[in-house]
Short mmCIF file of C-alpha atoms in Angstrom, two decimals:
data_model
loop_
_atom_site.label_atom_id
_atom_site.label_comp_id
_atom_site.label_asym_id
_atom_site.label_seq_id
_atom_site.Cartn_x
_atom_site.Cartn_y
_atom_site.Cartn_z
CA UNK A 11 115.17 76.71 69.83
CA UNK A 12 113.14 78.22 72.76
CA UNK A 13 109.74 76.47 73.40
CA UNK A 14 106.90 76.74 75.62
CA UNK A 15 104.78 74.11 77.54
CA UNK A 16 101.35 74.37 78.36
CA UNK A 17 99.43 72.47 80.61
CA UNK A 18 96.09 72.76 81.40
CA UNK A 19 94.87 73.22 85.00
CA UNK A 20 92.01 70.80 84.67
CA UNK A 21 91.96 67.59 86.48
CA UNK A 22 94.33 64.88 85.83
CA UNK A 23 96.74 67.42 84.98
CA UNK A 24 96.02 69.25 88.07
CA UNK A 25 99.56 67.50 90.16
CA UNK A 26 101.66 68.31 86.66
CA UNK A 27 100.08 71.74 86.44
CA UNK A 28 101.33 72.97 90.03
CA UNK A 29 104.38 70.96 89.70
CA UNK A 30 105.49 73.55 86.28
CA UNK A 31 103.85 76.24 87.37
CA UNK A 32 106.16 76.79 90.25
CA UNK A 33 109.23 77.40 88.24
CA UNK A 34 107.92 80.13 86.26
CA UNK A 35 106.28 84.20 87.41
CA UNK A 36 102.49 84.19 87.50
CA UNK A 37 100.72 86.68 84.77
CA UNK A 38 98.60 88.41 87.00
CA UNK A 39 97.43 92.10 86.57
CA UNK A 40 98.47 94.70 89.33
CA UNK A 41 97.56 97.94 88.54
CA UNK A 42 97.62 99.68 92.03
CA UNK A 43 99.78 101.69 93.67
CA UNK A 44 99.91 101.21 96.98
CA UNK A 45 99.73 98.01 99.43
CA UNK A 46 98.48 98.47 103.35
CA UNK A 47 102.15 98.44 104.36
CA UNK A 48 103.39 101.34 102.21
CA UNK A 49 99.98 103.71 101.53
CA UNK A 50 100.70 106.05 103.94
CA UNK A 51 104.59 106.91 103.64
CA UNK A 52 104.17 106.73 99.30
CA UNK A 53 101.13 108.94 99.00
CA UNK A 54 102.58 111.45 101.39
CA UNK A 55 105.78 111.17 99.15
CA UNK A 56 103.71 112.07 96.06
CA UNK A 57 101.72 114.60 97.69
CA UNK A 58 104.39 116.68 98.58
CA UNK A 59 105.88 116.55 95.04
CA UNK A 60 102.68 119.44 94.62
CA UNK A 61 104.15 122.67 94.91
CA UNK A 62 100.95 123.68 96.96
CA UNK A 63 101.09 121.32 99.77
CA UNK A 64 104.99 122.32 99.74
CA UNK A 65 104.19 125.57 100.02
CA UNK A 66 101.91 125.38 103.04
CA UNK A 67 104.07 122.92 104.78
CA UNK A 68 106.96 125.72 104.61
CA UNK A 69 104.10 128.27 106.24
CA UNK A 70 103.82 125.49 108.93
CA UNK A 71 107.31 125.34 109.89
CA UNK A 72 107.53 129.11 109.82
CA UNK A 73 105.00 129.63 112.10
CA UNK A 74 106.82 127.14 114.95
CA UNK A 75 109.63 129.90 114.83
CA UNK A 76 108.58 132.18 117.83
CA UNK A 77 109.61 135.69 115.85
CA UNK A 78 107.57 134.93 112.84
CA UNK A 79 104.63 133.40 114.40
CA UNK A 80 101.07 135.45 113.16
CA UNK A 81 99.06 132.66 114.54
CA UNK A 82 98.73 129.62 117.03
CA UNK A 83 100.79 126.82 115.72
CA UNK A 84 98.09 124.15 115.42
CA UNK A 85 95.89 126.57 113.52
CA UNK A 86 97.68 126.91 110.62
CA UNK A 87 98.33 123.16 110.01
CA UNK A 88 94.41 122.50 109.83
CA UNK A 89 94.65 123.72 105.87
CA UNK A 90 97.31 121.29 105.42
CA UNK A 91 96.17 118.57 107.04
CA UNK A 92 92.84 118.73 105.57
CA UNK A 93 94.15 118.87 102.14
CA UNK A 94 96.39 116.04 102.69
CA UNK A 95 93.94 113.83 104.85
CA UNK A 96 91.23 114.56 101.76
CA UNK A 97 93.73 113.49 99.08
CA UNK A 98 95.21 110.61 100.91
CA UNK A 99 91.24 109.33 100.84
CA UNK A 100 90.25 110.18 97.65
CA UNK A 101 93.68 108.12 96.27
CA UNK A 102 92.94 105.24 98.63
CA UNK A 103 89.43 104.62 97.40
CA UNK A 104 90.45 105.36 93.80
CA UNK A 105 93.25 102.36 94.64
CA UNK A 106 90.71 100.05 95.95
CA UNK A 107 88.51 100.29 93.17
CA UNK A 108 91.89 99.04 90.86
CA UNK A 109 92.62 96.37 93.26
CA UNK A 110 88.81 94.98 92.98
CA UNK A 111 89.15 95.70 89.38
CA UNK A 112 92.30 93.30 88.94
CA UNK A 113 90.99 91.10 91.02
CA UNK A 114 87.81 90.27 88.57
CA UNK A 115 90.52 90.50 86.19
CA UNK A 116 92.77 87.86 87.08
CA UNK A 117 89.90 85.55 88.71
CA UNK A 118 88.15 85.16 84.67
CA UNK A 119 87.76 82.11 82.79
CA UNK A 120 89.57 81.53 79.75
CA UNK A 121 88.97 79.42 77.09
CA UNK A 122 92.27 77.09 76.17
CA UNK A 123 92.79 76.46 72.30
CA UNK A 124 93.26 72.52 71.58
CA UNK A 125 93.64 70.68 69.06
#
């Protein structure tokens, strides 16, 4: 049947450790959401998901078409912007604090049952 091998990385197994451990996935925690490649284009994908921020981008683009324009064009993006710009900061430190969490996660000692 199926078995499973278990090496501890401790010194003289250290070389047959890394040697196994290569053929198999890690078991490390990841709990956030974003990385620094994708943070921006993801959380602006989920913010706009909120019927209020898709609501003020439509006032936006209205406002760029010159009959229905009530005020200057940059003005009324300053709501939106803020609203996103706040949000986008509040999720990125709210990430962080997951990544340093599964980082003290993943960096504990365990104790190794032996007979």
């Amino acid at each position: 049947g199926k078995h499973r091998i278990v090496i501890p990385c401790l010194g003289h197994f250290k070389e047959e450790y890394e040697k196994v451990s290569k053929l198999y996935m890690n078991n490390k925690i990841r709990t956030t959401r974003y990385t620094l490649l994708n943070f921006l284009p993801r959380n602006l994908f989920e913010q706009f998901h909120r019927v209020a921020n898709l609501y003020f981008l439509f006032l936006v683009v209205l406002n760029w078409i010159p009959l229905v324009e009530a005020f200057q064009k940059e003005i009324t993006m300053l709501p939106l912007v803020g609203v996103l710009t706040i949000i986008a900061v509040k999720d990125g430190l709210e990430d962080y604090s997951r990544y340093k969490m599964d980082k003290q996660m993943n960096n504990l000692i365990t104790k190794v049952y032996s007979r």
